[in-house]
XYZ file of C-alpha atoms in Angstrom:
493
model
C 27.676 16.019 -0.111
C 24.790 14.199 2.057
C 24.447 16.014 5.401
C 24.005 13.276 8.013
C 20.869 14.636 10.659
C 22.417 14.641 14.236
C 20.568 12.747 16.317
C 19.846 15.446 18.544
C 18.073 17.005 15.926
C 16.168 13.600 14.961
C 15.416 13.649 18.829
C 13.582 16.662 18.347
C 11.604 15.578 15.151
C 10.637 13.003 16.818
C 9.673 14.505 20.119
C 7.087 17.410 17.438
C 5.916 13.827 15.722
C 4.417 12.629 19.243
C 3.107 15.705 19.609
C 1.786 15.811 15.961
C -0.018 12.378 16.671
C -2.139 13.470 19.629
C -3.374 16.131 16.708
C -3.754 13.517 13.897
C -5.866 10.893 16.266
C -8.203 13.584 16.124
C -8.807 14.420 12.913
C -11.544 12.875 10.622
C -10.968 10.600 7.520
C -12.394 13.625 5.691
C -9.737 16.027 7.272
C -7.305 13.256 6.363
C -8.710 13.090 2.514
C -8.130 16.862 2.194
C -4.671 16.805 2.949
C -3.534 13.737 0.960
C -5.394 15.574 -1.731
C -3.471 19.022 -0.839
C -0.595 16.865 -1.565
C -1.052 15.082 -4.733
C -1.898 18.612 -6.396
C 1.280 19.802 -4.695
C 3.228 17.202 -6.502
C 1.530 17.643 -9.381
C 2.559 20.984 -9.737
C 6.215 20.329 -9.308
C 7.834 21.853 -12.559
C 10.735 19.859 -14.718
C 13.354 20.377 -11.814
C 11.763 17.194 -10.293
C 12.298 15.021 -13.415
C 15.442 16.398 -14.332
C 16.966 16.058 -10.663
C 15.790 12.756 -10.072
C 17.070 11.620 -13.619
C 20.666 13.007 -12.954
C 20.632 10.835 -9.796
C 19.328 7.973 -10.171
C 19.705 7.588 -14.440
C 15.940 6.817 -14.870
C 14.644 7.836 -18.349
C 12.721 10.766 -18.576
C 9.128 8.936 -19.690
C 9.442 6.357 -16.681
C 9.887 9.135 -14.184
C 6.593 11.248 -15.144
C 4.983 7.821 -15.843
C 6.139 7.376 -11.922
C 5.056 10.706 -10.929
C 1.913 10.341 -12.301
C 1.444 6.485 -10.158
C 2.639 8.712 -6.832
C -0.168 11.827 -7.797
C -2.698 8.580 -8.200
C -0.925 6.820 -5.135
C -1.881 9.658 -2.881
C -5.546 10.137 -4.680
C -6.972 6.739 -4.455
C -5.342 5.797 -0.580
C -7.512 9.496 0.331
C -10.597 8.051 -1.464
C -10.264 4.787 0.634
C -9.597 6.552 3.747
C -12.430 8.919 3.269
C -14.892 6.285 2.302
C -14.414 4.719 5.649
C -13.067 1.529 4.503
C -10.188 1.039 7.376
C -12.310 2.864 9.892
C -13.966 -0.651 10.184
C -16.657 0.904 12.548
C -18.488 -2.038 14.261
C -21.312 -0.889 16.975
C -23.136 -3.041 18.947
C -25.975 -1.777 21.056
C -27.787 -2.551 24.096
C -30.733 -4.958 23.622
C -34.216 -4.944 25.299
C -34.140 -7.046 28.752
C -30.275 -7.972 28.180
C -27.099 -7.177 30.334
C -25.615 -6.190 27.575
C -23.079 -2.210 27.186
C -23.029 0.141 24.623
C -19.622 -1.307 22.089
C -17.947 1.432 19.349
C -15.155 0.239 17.550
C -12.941 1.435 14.910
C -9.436 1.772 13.963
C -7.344 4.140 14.536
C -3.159 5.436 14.007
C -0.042 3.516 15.438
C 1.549 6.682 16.120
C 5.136 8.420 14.644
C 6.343 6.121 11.149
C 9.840 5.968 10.301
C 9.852 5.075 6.576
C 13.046 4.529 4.264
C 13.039 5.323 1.154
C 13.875 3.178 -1.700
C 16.596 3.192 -4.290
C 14.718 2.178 -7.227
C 11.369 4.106 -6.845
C 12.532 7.625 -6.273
C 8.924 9.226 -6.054
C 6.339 5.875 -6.253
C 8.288 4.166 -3.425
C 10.404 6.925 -1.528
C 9.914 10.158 0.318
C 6.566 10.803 -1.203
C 5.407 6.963 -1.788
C 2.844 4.883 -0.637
C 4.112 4.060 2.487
C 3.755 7.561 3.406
C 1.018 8.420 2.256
C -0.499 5.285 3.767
C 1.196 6.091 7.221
C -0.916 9.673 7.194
C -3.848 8.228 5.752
C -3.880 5.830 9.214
C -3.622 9.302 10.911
C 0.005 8.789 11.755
C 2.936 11.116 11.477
C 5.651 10.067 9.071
C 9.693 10.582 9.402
C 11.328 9.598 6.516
C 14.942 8.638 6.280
C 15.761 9.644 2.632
C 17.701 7.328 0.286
C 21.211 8.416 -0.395
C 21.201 7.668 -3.589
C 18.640 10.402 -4.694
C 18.655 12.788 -1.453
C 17.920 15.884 -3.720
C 15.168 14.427 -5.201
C 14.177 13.282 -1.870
C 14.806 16.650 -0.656
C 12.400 18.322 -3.690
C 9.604 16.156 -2.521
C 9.880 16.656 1.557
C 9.466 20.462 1.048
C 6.195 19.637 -1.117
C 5.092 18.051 1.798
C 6.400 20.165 4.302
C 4.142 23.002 2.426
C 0.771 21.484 2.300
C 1.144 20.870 6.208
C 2.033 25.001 7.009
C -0.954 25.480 4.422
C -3.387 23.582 6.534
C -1.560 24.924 9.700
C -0.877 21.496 10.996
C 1.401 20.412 13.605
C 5.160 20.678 11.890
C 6.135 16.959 13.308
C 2.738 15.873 10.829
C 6.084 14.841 8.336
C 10.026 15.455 9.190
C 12.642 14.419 6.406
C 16.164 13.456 7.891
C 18.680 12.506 5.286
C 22.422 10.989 5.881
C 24.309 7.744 4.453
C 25.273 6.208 7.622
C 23.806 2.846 8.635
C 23.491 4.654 12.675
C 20.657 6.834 11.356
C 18.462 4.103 10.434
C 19.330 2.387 13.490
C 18.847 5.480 15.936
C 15.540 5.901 13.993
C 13.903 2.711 15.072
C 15.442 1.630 18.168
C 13.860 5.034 19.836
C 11.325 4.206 22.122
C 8.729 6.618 20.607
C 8.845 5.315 16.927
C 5.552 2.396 16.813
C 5.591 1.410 13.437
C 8.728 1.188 10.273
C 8.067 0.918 6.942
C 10.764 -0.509 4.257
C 11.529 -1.526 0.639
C 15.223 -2.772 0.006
C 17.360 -5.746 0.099
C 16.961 -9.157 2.657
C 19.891 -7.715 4.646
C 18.586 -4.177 5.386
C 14.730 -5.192 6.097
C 16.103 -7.866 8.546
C 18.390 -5.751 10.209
C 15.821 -3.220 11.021
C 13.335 -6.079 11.668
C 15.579 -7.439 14.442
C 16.522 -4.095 15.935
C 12.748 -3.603 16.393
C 11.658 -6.802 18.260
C 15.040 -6.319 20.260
C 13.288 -3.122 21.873
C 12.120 -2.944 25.217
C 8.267 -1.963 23.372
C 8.894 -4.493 20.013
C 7.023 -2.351 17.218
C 5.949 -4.212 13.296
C 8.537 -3.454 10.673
C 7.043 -3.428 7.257
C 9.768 -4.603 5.198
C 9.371 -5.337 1.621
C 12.981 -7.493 0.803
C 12.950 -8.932 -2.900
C 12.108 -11.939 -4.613
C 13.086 -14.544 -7.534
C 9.290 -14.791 -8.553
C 9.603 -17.870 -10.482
C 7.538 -19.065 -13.126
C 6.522 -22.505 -13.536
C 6.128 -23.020 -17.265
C 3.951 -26.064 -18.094
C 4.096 -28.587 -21.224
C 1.210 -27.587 -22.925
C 1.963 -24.249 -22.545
C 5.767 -24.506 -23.119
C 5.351 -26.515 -26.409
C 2.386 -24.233 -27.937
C 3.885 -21.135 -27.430
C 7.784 -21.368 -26.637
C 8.873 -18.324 -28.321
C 6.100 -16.100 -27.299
C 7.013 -17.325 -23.571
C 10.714 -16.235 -24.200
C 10.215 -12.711 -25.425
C 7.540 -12.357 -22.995
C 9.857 -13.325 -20.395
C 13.172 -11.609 -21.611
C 11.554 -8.119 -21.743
C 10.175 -8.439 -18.144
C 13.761 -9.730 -16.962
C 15.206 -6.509 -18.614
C 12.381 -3.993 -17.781
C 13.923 -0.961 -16.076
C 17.725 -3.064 -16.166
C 15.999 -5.446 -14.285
C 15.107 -3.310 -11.513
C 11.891 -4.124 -9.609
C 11.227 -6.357 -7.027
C 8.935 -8.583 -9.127
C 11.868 -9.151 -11.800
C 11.022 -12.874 -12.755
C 14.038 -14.064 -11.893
C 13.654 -18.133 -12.551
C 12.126 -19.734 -14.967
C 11.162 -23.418 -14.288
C 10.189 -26.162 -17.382
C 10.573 -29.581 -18.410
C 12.979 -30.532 -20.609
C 12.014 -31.237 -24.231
C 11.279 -29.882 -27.146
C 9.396 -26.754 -25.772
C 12.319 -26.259 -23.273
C 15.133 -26.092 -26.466
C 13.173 -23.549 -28.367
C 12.899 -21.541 -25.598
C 16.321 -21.044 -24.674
C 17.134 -20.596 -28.319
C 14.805 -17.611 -28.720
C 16.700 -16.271 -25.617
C 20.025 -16.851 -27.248
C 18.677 -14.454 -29.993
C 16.535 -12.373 -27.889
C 19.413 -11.469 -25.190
C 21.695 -9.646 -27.302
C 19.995 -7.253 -28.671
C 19.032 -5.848 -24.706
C 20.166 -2.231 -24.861
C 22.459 -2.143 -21.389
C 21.896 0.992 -19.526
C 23.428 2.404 -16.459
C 22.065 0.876 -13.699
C 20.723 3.394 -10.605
C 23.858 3.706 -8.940
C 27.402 2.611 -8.648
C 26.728 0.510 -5.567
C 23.617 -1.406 -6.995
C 25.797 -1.802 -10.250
C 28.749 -3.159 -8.183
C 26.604 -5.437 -6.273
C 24.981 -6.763 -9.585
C 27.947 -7.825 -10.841
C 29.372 -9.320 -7.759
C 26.553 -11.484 -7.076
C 25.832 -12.403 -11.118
C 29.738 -13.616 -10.474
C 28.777 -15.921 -7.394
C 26.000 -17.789 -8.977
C 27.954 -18.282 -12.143
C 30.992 -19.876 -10.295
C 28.660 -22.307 -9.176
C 29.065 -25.659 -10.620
C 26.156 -27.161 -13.184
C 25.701 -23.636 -14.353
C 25.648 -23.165 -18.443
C 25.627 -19.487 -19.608
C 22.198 -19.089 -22.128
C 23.149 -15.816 -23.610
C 24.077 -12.609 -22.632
C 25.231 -9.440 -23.820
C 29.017 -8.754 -24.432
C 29.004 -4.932 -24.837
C 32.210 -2.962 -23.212
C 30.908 -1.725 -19.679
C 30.467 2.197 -19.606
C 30.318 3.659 -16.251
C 27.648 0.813 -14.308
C 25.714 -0.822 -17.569
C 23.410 -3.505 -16.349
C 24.445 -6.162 -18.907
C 21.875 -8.773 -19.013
C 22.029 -12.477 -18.598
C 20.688 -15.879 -18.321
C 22.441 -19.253 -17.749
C 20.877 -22.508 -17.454
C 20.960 -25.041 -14.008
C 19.227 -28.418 -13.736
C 16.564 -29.046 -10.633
C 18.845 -31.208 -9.104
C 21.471 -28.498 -8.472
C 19.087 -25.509 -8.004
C 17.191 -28.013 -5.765
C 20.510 -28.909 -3.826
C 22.345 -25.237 -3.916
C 20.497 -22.534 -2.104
C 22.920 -19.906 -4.103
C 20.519 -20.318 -7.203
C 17.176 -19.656 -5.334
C 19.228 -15.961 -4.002
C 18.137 -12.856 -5.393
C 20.388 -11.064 -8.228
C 19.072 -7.283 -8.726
C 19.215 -7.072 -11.630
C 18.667 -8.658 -15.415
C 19.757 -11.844 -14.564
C 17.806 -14.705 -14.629
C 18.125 -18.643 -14.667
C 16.026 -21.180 -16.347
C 16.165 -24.615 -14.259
C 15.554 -27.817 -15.858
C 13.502 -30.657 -14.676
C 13.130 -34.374 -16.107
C 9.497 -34.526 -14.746
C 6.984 -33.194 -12.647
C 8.061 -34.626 -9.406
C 11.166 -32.359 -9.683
C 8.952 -29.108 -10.750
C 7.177 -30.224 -7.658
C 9.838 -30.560 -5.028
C 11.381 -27.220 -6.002
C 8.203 -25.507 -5.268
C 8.066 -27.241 -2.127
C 11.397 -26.066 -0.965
C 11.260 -22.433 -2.581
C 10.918 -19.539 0.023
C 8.503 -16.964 0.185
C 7.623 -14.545 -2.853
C 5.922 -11.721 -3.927
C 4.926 -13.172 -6.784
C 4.958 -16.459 -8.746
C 3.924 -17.152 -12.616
C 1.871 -19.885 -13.849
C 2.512 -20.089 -17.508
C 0.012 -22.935 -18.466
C -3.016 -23.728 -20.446
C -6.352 -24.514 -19.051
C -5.603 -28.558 -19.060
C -2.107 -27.744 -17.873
C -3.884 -26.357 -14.590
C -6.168 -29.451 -14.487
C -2.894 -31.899 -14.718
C -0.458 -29.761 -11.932
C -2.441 -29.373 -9.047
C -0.363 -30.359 -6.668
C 2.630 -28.211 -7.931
C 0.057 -24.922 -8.047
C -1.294 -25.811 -4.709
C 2.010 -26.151 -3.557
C 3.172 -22.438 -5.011
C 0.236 -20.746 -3.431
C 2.058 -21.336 -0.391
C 4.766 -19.483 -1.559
C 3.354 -15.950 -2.932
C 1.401 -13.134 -2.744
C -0.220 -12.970 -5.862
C -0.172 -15.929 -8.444
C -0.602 -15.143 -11.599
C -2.002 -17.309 -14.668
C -0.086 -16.218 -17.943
C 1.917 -12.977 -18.415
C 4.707 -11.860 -16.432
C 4.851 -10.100 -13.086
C 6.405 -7.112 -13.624
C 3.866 -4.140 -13.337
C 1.911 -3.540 -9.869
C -1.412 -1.803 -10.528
C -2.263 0.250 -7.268
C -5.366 -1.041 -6.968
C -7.528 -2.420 -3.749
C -6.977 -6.070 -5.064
C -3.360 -5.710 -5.531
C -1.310 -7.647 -2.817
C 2.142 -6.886 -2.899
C 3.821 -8.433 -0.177
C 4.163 -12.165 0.510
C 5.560 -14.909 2.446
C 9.171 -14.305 4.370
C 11.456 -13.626 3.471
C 9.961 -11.800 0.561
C 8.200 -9.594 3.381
C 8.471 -9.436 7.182
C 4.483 -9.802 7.281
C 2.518 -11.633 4.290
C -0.978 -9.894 5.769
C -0.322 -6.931 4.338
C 0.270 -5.061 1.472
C 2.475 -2.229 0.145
C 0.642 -1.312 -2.363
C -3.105 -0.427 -2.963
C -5.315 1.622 -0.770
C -5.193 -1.481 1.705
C -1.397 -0.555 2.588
C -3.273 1.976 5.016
C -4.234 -1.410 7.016
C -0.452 -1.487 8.470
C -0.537 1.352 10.831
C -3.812 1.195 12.356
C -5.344 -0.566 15.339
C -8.358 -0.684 16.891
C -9.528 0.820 19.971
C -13.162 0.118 21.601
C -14.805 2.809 23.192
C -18.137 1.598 26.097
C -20.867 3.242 27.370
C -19.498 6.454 25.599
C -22.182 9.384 25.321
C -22.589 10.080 22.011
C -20.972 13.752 21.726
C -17.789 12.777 23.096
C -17.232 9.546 20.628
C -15.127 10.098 17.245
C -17.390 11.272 14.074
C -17.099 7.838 12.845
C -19.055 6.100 16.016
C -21.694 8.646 16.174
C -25.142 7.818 15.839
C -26.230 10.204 13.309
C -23.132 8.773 11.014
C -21.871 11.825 9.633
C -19.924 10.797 7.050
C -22.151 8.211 5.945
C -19.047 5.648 5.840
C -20.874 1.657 5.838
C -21.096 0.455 9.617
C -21.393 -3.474 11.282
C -24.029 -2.471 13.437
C -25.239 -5.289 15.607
C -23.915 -8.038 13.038
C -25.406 -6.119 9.952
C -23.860 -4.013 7.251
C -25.587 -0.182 7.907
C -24.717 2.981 5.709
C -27.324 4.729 7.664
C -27.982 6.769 11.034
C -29.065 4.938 13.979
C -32.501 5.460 15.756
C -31.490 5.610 19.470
C-alpha cells in the first residue's frame, strides 16, 4: 500500500528545500558537475533489485529497462558536462569604457528555487524520480521535490534513496532532494499551490499538465509549469514518396505505432496520404502487418482501462473503417493494437479523431488532394513532433503544407518515424500547446537545464564578492560575451 505524505510533513520538506536553495545559489557549476556525477555512478551501481522491481510494476521488459537505465546514467552525465562547461551560465560582462558614463554590468543565470517534479508512468527511471527533469532542476542549482508516480512508487522509492545518499556523501543540505509519494490528486495540488514552490515540472496526460498549469497561474506569485501532455504526431505522407515505397512506409510505421505497446509520447498516431494507388497498398501491408503485433500488458490497469475506453470513443464515431487489428483474447491489460481508416473531411470536421489514444492505435486519414492535406495541417494543434515522409521533389511541390506543419511541432522530421528521442543538445522535445505548456523549451537534452534558471545582473560589484563565473580572472574558463564579443579568456582590468 502507497503511504500518502501528510502535508505537514511536505510542509517541512519544503520549508529544508528553501533553505537548501540559499546553499545551492552558491555553489559553482563545477560543484554542481560533481554531484550529478556522484549520482549517475550511484545509479549505476544499483544491483538487479532496480530492474526486477521496476519490471514487476510497471511490466517493462527486462532489456528496455537497463537500455533506460543506461539513457538516465547518460541523462545525468551529459546535463553535468553542459552545466560545467558554462553553457546556461550565459555570463555576459560589459565594462566601463574610457571617457564614457558607462557601470560595471555581470550577468548570468542563475536557480528558480525549490522544483516540484512528477514523475511519469511510462519512464520509470529516464522520465521519473531520477529523470531529466531532475537532474536538470539541480543542474540550474535548484532543489528538487518529487511527487513519485503511483504506479511504480517502489521503484521510485529505490531511486530517491540513491539520491538521498550522494547528498549525505557530499554533506549537503537534506532539502537538496525530498521524495513524497501518495495516490491522491490533493498531493499534487498542495505541492504547487504552496507559495514557496517557483517552478513544476511534468510529463503525463492533457488533463493532469493543465490542471497543475492552472493551479499555478491561479497563485497569488503565478510560477512556469513545465508540462509535457502528449501528442498525435502525424505524418504527412507525400505521392512520390507514398507510391515508391508504400510498404516500406507501412512497416516502418506499424512498428513505431506498436513500440513499447504504443507507449511514448511521440507514438505517430495519424497518418495522412492521398488516396490512390500508394494509399491502397499501404493499408494492405497494415492489414498483414497488424496481426502479427505481439499484445503485451500494458503499464498498468488504469492506462490499460483508459486505452480501451478511448480506442472505443473514436471508433463509435461515424466515417470510421477498422484497417486491421489484432483479435487475441485479452489477458490481464494487453495493449491490442489497431488502426482504422477516416476521410479528411470527417477528421477535418470531428475534433475526436485529432485526440490522443495512449496507446497502439493509430488512424490513417484520407484526402482527395492537397488542399485537404493542407487544411488539416492548418487546423491541427500543437505537437511534439510531426513526420514528413516525402522525396526530395515531394518537398519542392508541398511547401505550403510543410510550412504550414512547422507551425505545429517541435521537431519535424524528413523520413523515418518519431519514436526515439536522442538526449542530445539539438534535441527539442517539447512543442506547441497543447503538446507542452511552453514550446521554448525542452525536456530533453542538456538544454532542459534552461527551464529553471533566470538571470540576475550584478553592478559595480568588486570583483571578490561576484560569483566564480563573473570574475575577472575566469576561473573556470567557461566562454564569456564580454563587451559584445565571445571571450574564453581572463580579463585585463
Amino acid at each position: 500500500m502507497i503511504k500518502e505524505t501528510s502535508f505537514q510533513s511536505i510542509d517541512q520538506r519544503i520549508l529544508l528545500a528553501t533553505e537548501a536553495f540559499q546553499f545551492l545559489k552558491n555553489t559553482t557549476i563545477k560543484d554542481r558537475e560533481a554531484f550529478m556525477n556522484a549520482v549517475a555512478d550511484k545509479i549505476e551501481a544499483l544491483n538487479e533489485v532496480l530492474l526486477t522491481t521496476a519490471h514487476a510494476e510497471t511490466s517493462l521488459p527486462l532489456a528496455r529497462l537497463t537500455g533506460e537505465k543506461a539513457r538516465t546514467i547518460g541523462q545525468w552525465r551529459s546535463y553535468a558536462k553542459a552545466v560545467a562547461k558554462g553553457v546556461y551560465t550565459e555570463a555576459r560582462i560589459d565594462l566601463p569604457q574610457p571617457n564614457q558614463i558607462k557601470a560595471d554590468l555581470r550577468k548570468y543565470n542563475i536557480g528558480l528555487g525549490p522544483v516540484v517534479v512528477f514523475g511519469a508512468s511510462n519512464f520509470p527511471f529516464a522520465f521519473s524520480t531520477a529523470g531529466g527533469d531532475t537532474a536538470s532542476a539541480i543542474g540550474a542549482g535548484c532543489p528538487v521535490i518529487v511527487k513519485a508516480h503511483p504506479a511504480h512508487s517502489e521503484t521510485s522509492q529505490i531511486m530517491a534513496d540513491a539520491i538521498t545518499e550522494v547528498v549525505k556523501e557530499f554533506g549537503w543540505p537534506e532539502g537538496v532532494f525530498s521524495h513524497v509519494t501518495g495516490k491522491s490528486n490533493d498531493t499534487g495540488i498542495y505541492l504547487v499551490q504552496h507559495k514557496e514552490i517557483k517552478a513544476v515540472a511534468f510529463t503525463g496526460s492533457f488533463v493532469g499538465g493543465k490542471a497543475l498549469f492552472d493551479l499555478a497561474n491561479q497563485r497569488e506569485e503565478p510560477i512556469p509549469v513545465f508540462a509535457e501532455m502528449g501528442s498525435i504526431n502525424p505524418v504527412f505522407a507525400f505521392q512520390n514518396q507514398l507510391n515508391s515505397k508504400a510498404e516500406e512506409l507501412a512497416k516502418e510505421y506499424v512498428a513505431s505505432l506498436t513500440l513499447g505497446v504504443g507507449q511514448f509520447c511521440t507514438n505517430p498516431g495519424v497518418f495522412i496520404a492521398q488516396n490512390g494507388s500508394g494509399f491502397e497498398r499501404f493499408k494492405v501491408t497494415l492489414q498483414s502487418e497488424i496481426p502479427n503485433i505481439t499484445s503485451v500488458n500494458m503499464l498498468h490497469k488504469g492506462i490499460f482501462e483508459s486505452f480501451e475506453n478511448n480506442k472505443k470513443r473514436v471508433c463509435s464515431q461515424s466515417d470510421i473503417a477498422v484497417v486491421s487489428e489484432v483479435n487475441n483474447d485479452i489477458n490481464r491489460w494487453e495493449g491490442r493494437a489497431m488502426v482504422i481508416e477516416t476521410t479528411a473531411a470527417s477528421f477535418i470536421k470531428n475534433k475526436i479523431l485529432s485526440e490522443e489514444v495512449f496507446g497502439p492505435f493509430g488512424i490513417i486519414v484520407k484526402c482527395e488532394n492537397k488542399e485537404e492535406m493542407l487544411q488539416i495541417a492548418k487546423q491541427l494543434n500543437g505537437q511534439l513532433t510531426a513526420t514528413i515522409a516525402a522525396t526530395n521533389e515531394d518537398v519542392r511541390e508541398n511547401t505550403d503544407i510543410i510550412n504550414a506543419v512547422k507551425d505545429k511541432c517541435g521537431r519535424l522530421l524528413f523520413n523515418g518515424m518519431p519514436t526515439g528521442v536522442e538526449v542530445v543538445y539539438a534535441m527539442q522535445h517539447g512543442g506547441p500547446y497543447p503538446s507542452t505548456t511552453d514550446a521554448r523549451f525542452t525536456s530533453v537534452g542538456p538544454d532542459a537545464v534552461k527551464r529553471f534558471l533566470r538571470p540576475i545582473a550584478f553592478q559595480n560589484w568588486p570583483d571578490e564578492f561576484l560569483p566564480e563565473e563573473l570574475k575577472n580572472e575566469n576561473p573556470f574558463q567557461i566562454s564569456r560575451i564580454v563587451d559584445g564579443e565571445a571571450n574564453l579568456g581572463s580579463l585585463k582590468i
